[in-house]
Coordinates of C-alpha atoms and ligand atoms in Angstrom, one line a residue:
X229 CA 0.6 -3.4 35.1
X230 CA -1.1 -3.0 31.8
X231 CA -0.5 0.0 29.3
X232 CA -2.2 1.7 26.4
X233 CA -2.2 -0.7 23.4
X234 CA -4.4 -2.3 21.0
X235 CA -7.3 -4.2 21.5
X236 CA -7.6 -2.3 25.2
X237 CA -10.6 -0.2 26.0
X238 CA -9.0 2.8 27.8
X239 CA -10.4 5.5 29.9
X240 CA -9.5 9.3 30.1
X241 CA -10.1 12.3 31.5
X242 CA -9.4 15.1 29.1
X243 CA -9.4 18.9 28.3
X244 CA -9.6 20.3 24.9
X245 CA -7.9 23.8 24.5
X246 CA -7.0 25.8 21.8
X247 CA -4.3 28.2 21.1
X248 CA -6.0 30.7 23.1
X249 CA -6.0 28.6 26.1
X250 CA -9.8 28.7 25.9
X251 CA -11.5 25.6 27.0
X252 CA -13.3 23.7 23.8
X253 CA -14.0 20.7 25.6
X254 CA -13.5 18.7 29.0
X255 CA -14.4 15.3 30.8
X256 CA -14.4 16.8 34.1
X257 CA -18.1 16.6 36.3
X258 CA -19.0 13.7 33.7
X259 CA -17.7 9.9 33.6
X260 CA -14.4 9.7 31.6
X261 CA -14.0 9.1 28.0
X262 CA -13.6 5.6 26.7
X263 CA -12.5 4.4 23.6
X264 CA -11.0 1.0 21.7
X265 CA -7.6 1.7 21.2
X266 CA -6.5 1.4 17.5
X267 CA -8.9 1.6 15.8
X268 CA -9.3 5.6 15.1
X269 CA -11.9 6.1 17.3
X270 CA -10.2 9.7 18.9
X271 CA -8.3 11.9 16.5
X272 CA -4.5 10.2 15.6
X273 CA -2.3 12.5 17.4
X274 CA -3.7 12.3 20.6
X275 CA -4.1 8.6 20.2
X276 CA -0.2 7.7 19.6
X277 CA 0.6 9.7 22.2
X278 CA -1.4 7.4 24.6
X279 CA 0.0 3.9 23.6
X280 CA 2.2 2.9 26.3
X281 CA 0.7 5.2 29.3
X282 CA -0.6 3.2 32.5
X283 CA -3.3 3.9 35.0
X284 CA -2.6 7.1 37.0
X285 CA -0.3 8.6 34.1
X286 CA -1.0 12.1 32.8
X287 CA 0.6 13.9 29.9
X288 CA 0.3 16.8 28.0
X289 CA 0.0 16.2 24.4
X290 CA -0.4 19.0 21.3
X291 CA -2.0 17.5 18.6
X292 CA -1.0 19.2 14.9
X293 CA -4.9 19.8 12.2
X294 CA -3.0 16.8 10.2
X295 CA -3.2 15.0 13.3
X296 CA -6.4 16.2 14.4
X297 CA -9.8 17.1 12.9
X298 CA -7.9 18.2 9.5
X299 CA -7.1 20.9 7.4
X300 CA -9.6 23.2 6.2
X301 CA -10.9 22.3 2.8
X302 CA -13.4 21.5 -0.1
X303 CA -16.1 24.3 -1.1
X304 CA -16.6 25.6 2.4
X305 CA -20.4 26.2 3.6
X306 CA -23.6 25.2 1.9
X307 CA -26.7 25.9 2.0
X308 CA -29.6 23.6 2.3
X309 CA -33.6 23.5 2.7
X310 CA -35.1 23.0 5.8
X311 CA -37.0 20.6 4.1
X312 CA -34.4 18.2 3.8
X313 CA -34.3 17.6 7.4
X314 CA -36.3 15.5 9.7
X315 CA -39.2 17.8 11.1
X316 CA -38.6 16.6 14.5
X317 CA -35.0 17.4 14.5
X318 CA -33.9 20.3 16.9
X319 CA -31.5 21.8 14.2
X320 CA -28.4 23.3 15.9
X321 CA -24.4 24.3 15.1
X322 CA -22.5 21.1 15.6
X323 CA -24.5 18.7 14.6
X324 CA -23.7 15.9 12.1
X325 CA -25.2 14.6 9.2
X326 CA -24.2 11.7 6.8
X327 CA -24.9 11.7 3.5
X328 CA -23.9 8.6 1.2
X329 CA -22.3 9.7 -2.1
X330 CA -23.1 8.9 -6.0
X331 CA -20.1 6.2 -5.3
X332 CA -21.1 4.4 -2.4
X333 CA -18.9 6.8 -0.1
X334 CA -20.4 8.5 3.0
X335 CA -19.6 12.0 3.7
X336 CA -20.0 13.9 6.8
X337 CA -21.7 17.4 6.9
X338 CA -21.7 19.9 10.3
X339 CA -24.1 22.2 10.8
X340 CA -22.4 25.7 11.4
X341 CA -25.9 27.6 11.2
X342 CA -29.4 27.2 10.8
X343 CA -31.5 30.0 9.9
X344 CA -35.5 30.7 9.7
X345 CA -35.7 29.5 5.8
X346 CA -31.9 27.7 5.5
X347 CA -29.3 25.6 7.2
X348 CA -25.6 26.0 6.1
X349 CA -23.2 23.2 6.5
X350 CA -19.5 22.6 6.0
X351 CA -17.6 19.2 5.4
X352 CA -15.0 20.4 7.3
X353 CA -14.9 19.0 11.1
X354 CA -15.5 22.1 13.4
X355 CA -12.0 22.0 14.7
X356 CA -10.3 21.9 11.3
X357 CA -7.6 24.1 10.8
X358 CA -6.7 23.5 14.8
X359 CA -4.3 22.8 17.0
X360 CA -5.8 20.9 19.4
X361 CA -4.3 21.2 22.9
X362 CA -5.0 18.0 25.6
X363 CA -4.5 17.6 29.4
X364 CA -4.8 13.6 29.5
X365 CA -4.8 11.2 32.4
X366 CA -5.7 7.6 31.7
X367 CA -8.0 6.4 34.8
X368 CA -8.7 2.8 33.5
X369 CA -7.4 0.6 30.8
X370 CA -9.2 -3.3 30.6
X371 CA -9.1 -5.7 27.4
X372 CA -11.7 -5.4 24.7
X373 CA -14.4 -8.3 24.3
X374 CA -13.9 -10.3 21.2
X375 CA -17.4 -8.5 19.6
X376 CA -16.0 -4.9 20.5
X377 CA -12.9 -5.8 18.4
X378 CA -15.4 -6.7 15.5
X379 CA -17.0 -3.7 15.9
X380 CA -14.2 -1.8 16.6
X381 CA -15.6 0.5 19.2
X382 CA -16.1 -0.3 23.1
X383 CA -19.9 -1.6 24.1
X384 CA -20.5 0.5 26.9
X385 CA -18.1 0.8 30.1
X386 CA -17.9 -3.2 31.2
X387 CA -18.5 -4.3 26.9
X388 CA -21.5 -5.8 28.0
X389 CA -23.9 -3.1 26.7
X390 CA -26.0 -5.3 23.6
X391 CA -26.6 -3.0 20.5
X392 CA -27.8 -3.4 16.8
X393 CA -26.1 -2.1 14.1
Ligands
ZN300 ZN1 -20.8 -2.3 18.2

């Protein structure tokens, strides 16, 4: 029977709580989550906890800020014009944005609120600062397709899903 390890696509159902017990996030009513494993595509703490599960296996797994989405850091929120956005862009809390850096490096802002004139963002990943708290089952586990493992992230359910990067 094959088990969580690297190179295999694997498929989970999840919840996300916090501390509180309150639901941040969940898989049910939708398809299950599916990632390469190995290749940091969900946070590292939950991610070791998974290598070695098999097919039907559920866990509970508490997943430390270090391990997670990060400590809280750098200048906290800034603010930004509208007009530096897209006009067609449906501005919201949550969303992403990459910018690329003097240096070459890319740096990833999140929009925590958008106002009539402004929109503030924060480097810091929503979750930072949090214990993240997971309910886990893996429901499917097959082996990557050589391009995925160049990539390093699964093309679609089956890897046959063609995409430009
Ligand atoms: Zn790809």
């Amino acid at each position: 029977m094959s088990k969580v390890e690297d190179k295999k696509v694997v498929f989970i159902h999840y919840t996300l709580t916090n501390d509180e017990g309150e639901v941040l996030d969940k898989s049910e009513g939708d398809d299950p989550l599916f990632y390469l494993h190995g290749y940091d595509n969900i946070v590292p703490g939950l991610e070791r906890e998974l290598t070695g599960m098999e097919v039907g296996d559920k866990k509970k797994v508490t997943v430390a800020p270090e391990d997670g989405y990060g400590e809280i850091a750098g200048p906290g929120e800034q603010e930004f014009g509208l007009d530096a956005f897209p006009p067609d862009v449906n501005l919201e809390p949550g969303m992403d944005f990459h910018a690329q850096l003097e240096d070459g490096a890319f740096i990833t802002f999140w929009v925590t609120r958008v106002t009539d004139t402004a929109v503030f963002m924060d480097t810091n990943h929503p979750l930072a600062g949090s214990t993240l708290h997971f309910d886990v089952e893996v429901t499917r586990i097959r082996d990557a397709v050589p391009v995925e493992i160049d990539h390093g992230h699964p093309h679609g359910p089956e890897g046959d899903v063609a995409h430009h990067h």
